[in-house]
Each structure stands twice: as C-alpha cells, then as structure tokens.
mmCIF file of C-alpha atoms in Angstrom:
data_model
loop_
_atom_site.group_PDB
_atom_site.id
_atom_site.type_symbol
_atom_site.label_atom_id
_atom_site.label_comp_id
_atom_site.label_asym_id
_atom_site.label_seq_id
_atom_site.Cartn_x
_atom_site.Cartn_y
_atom_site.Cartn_z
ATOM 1 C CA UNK H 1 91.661 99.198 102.654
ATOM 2 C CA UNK H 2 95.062 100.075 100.727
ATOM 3 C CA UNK H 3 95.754 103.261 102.653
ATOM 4 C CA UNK H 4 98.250 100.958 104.963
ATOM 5 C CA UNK H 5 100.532 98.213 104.926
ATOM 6 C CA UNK H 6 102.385 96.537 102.098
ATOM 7 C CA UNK H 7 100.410 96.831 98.918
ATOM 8 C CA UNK H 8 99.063 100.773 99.058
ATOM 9 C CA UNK H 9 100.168 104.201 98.525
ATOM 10 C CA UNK H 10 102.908 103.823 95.976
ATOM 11 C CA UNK H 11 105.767 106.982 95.730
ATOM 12 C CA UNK H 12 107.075 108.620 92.338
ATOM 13 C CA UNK H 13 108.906 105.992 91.593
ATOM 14 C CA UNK H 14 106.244 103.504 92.621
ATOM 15 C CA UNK H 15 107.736 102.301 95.659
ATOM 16 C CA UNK H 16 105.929 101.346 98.886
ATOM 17 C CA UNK H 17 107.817 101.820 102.008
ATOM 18 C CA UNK H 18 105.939 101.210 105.433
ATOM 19 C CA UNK H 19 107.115 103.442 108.302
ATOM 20 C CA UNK H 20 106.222 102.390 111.802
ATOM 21 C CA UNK H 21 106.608 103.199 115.732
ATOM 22 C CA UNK H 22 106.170 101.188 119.064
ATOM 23 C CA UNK H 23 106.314 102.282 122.876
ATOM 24 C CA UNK H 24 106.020 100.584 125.848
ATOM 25 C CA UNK H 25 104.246 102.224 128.608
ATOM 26 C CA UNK H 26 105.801 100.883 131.544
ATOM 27 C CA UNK H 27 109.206 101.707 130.595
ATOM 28 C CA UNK H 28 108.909 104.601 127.760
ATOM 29 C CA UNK H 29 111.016 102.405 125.625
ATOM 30 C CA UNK H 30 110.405 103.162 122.029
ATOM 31 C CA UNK H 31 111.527 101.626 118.510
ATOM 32 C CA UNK H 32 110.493 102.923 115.176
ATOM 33 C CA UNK H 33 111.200 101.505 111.869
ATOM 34 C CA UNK H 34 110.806 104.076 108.886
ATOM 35 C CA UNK H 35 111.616 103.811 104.851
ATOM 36 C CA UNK H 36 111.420 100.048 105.292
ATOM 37 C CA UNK H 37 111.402 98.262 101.450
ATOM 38 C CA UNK H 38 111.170 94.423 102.018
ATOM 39 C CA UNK H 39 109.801 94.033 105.224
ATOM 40 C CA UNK H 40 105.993 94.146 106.275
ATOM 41 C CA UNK H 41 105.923 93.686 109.215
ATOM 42 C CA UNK H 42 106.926 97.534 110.102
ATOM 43 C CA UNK H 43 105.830 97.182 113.979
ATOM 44 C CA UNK H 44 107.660 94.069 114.499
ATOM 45 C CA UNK H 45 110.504 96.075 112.889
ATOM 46 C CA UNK H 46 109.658 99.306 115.698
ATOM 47 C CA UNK H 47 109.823 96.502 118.181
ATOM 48 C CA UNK H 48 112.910 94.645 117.969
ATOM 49 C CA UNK H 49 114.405 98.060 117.388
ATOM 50 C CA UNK H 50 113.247 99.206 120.888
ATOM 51 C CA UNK H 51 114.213 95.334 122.521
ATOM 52 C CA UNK H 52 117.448 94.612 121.113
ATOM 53 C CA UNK H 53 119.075 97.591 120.489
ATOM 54 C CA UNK H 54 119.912 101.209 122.434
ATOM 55 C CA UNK H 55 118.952 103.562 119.441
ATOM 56 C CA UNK H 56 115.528 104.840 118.863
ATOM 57 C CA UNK H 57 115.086 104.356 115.221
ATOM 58 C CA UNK H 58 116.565 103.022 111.795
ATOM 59 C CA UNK H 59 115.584 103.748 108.952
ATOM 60 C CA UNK H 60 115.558 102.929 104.725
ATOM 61 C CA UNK H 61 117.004 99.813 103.502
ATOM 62 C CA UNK H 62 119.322 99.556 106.725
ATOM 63 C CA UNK H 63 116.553 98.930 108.618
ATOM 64 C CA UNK H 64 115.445 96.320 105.905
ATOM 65 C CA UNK H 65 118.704 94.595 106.625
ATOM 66 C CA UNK H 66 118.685 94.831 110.479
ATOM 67 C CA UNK H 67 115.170 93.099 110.459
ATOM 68 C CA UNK H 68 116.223 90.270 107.966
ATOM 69 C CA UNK H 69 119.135 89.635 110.244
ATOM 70 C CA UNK H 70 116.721 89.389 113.350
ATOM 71 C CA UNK H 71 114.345 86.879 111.454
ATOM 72 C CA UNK H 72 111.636 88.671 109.508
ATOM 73 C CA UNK H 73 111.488 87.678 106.080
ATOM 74 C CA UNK H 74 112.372 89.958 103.341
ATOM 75 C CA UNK H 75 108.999 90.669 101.173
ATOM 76 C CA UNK H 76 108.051 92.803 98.007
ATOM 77 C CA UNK H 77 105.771 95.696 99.522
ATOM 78 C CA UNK H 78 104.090 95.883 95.606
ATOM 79 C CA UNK H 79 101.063 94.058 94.998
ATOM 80 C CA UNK H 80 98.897 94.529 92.211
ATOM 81 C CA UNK H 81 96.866 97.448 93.511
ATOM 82 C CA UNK H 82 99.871 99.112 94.349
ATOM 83 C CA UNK H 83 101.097 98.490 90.230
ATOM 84 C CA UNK H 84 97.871 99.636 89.014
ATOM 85 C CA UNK H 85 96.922 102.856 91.055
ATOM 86 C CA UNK H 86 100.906 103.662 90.062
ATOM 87 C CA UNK H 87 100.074 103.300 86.561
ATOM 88 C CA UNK H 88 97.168 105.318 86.610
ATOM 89 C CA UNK H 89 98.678 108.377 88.539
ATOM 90 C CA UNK H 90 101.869 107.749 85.883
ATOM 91 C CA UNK H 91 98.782 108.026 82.462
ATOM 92 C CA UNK H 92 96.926 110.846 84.351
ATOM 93 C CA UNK H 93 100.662 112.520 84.059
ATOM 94 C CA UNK H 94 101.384 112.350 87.430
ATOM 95 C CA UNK H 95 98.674 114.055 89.121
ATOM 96 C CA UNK H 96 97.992 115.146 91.573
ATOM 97 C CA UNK H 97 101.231 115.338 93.452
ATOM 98 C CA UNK H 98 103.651 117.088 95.909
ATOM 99 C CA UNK H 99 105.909 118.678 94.098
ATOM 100 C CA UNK H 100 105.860 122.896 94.062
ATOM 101 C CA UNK H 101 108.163 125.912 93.009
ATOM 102 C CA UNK H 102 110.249 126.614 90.453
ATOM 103 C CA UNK H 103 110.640 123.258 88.366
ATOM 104 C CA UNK H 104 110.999 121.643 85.387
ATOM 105 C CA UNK H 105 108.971 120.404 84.116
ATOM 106 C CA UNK H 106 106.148 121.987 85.931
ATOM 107 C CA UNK H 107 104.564 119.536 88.355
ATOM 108 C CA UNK H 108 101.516 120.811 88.036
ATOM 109 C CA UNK H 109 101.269 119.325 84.120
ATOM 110 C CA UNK H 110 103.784 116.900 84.093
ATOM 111 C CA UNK H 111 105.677 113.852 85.104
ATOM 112 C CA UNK H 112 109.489 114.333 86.585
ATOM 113 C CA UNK H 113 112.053 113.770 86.914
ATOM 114 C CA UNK H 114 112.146 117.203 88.043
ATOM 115 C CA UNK H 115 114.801 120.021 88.090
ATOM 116 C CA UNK H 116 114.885 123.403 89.597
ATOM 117 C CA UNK H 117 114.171 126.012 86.670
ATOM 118 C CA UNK H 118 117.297 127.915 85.218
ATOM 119 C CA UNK H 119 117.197 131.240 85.516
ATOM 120 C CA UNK H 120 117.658 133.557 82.513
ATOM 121 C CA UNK H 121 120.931 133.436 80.641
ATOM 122 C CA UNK H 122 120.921 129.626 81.701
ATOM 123 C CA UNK H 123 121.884 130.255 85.255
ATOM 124 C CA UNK H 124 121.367 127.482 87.861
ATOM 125 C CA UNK H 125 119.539 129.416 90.678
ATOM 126 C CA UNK H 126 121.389 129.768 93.714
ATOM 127 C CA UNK H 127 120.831 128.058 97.217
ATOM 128 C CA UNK H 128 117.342 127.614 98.533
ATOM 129 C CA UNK H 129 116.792 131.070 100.248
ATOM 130 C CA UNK H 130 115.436 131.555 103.984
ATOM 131 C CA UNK H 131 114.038 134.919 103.173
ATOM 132 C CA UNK H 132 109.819 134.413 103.142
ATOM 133 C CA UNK H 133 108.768 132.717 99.826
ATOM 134 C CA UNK H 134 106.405 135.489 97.862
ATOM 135 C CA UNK H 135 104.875 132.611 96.360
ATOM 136 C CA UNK H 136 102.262 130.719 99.312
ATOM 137 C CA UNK H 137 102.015 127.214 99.284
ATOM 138 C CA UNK H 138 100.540 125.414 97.060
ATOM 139 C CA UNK H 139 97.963 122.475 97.838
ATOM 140 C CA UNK H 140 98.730 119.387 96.371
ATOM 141 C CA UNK H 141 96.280 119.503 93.166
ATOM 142 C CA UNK H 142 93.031 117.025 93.259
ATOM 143 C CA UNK H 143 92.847 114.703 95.681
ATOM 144 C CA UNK H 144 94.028 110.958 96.609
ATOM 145 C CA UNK H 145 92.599 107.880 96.848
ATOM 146 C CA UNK H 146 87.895 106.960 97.188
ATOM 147 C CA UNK H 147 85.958 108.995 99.566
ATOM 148 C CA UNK H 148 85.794 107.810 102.981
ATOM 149 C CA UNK H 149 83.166 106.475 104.645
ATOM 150 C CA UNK H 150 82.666 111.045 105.520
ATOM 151 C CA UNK H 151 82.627 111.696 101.740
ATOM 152 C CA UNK H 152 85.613 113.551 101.862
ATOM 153 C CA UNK H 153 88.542 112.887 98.971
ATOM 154 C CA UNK H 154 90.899 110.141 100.724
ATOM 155 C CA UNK H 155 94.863 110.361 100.932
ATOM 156 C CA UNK H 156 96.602 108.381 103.281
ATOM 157 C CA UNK H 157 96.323 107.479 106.664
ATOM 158 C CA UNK H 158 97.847 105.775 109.536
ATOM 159 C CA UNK H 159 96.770 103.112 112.085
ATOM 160 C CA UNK H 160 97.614 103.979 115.909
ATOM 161 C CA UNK H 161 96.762 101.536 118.492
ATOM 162 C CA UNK H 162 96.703 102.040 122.675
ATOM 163 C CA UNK H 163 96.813 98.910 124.457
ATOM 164 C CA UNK H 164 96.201 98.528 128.155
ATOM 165 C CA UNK H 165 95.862 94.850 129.444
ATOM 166 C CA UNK H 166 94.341 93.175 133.177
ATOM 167 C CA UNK H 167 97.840 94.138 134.420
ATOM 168 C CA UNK H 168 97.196 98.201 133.481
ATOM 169 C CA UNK H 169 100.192 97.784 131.027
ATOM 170 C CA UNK H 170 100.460 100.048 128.416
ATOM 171 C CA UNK H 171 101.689 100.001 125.144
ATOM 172 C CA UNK H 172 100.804 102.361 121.665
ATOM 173 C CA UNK H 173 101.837 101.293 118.596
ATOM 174 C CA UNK H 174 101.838 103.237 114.804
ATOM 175 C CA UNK H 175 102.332 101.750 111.208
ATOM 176 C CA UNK H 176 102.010 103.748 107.613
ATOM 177 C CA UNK H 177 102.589 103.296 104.358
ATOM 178 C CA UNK H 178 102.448 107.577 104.037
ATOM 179 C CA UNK H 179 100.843 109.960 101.471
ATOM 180 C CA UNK H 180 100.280 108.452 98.070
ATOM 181 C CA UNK H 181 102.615 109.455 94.883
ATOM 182 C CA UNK H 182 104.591 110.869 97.746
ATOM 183 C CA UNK H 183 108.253 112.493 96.763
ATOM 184 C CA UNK H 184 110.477 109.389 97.137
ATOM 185 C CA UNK H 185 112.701 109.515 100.606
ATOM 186 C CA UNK H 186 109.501 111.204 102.280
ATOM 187 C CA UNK H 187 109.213 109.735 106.103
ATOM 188 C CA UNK H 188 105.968 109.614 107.838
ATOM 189 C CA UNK H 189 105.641 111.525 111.481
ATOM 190 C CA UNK H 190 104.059 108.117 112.147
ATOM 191 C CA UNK H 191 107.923 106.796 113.296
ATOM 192 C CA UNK H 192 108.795 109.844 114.876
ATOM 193 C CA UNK H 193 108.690 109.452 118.448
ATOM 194 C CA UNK H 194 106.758 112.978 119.937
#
C-alpha cells in the first residue's frame, strides 16, 4: 500500500511529506509532526514533540530539523513509486488535481505553475473576496490512486491507531502522507489535534 508513509502520494512538485499525531490517554499529552521532508518516522516525530517539549506541534522542515537533532535519521521520503506515479500525473498533464477558480493556465487542462487570471485591460484581480463565490465548488476531476478493496476510485488515506494495554492505558496515534498531487504546503487534519 503507497497511500501512507514515505514513498506514496507525491505533491505538485513531487514531494512527499508525512504528517503525523500522537496522544497519550492518561495524561492528554499530545505531539504532532506535520510537513515533515526527511524524516519517516512521522509518529516518532508526534512523540518526542509531545515528551520533550511544551508546544503541541511543529511543522515543515523545522520539524525535520528538531527530529534530526533528537536522533532520527534524516531520509529521502521519494522512492521509486513515488517518481513514477509523479511522472505519470506530470504526462497525463497534471490531472486530476486540486486546483479551482480563476487561473492560468486552467487546471482543469494543464500543468502550473499557476496564476490567478488577469482581468480585462491586464488588471491583476483584487483580494480574494468573502462575498459567496457564484461559481460552486468544483470536485477534483477523475479520481486518485487503484480501487480499494470496495471498488471505489482510491485517494489517500490515513492510518489511526487506539491502543489500550493490561494496565487500561491509552494511547491513539495518526500518520499520513495526505491527498495525492496535493497543492504543495497542504497539511493533513491527521496532525491536528481535535
């Protein structure tokens, strides 16, 4: 299975990044570990985020760093799966993917990078407006990943874990590599702690 863990669901760019979370039961400690690039071992990450420190999460290459320095060993996240499904999105011109609106090129038909449209008369368009979008939102187009074992098109998922031991100790655990082709800087709800 490639849908989590180092090796699976690349970004845009082609990047895998693992995003993870860890609580203990006992205590409601929690450490989460999101946007990691080098390290695999996400929950380890979570872990020694919730053990050795007071703050709930780090995140992106930071939290690369802050794992290196507490002994985990720095690792490409790319394997040749990950290089190949890439690829293949990249020659099928990127799609499907997450990208909607008003850009250019249209996401829909192409690869980015992408840019809001201009308006006419070679306007930028202003900020993002709050008023209701008249446009609904699209679904990303196709589908990700085989079938599951249901039949239904696959696209990423997460492992979650409960653990109670002969003690009743509790502890839940969560680790992702998120939605493949994702929009690069995308975090999973996997590390988020609620």
């Amino acid at each position: 299975d490639h849908t989590v863990g180092f090796g699976g669901s690349p970004d845009e760019w082609g990047q895998t990044t693992l995003d993870s979370m860890i609580m203990n039961g006992d205590t409601i400690e929690v450490g989460a570990a999101v946007g990691l690039h080098r390290i695999r071992h996400a929950v380890s990450t979570a872990r020694l985020v919730m053990e050795l420190t007071n703050h709930t999460i780090l995140a992106g290459r930071d939290a690369d760093a802050f794992a290196e320095g507490m002994g985990l060993t720095p690792q490409s996240l790319e394997t040749n799966f990950s290089r190949a499904l890439y690829e293949d999105w990249r020659a099928a011109n990127c799609q499907p993917n997450y990208r909607r609106g008003a850009l250019e090129p249209s996401p829909r038909h192409a690869c980015g990078p992408y840019k809001r449209r201009q308006e006419e008369g070679g306007q930028e368009q202003g900020a993002p407006s709050l008023r209701p979008r008249s446009d609904p939102a699209e679904a990303p187009a196709g589908h990700y990943g085989p079938a599951g074992a249901d039949g239904k098109p696959g696209n990423h998922d997460t492992i979650a874990m409960i653990a109670l031991n002969s003690r009743r100790q509790m502890a839940c655990g969560t680790s992702t590599n998120g939605a493949t082709h994702k929009v690069p800087g995308r975090l999973a709800d996997s590390g988020i702690v609620g």
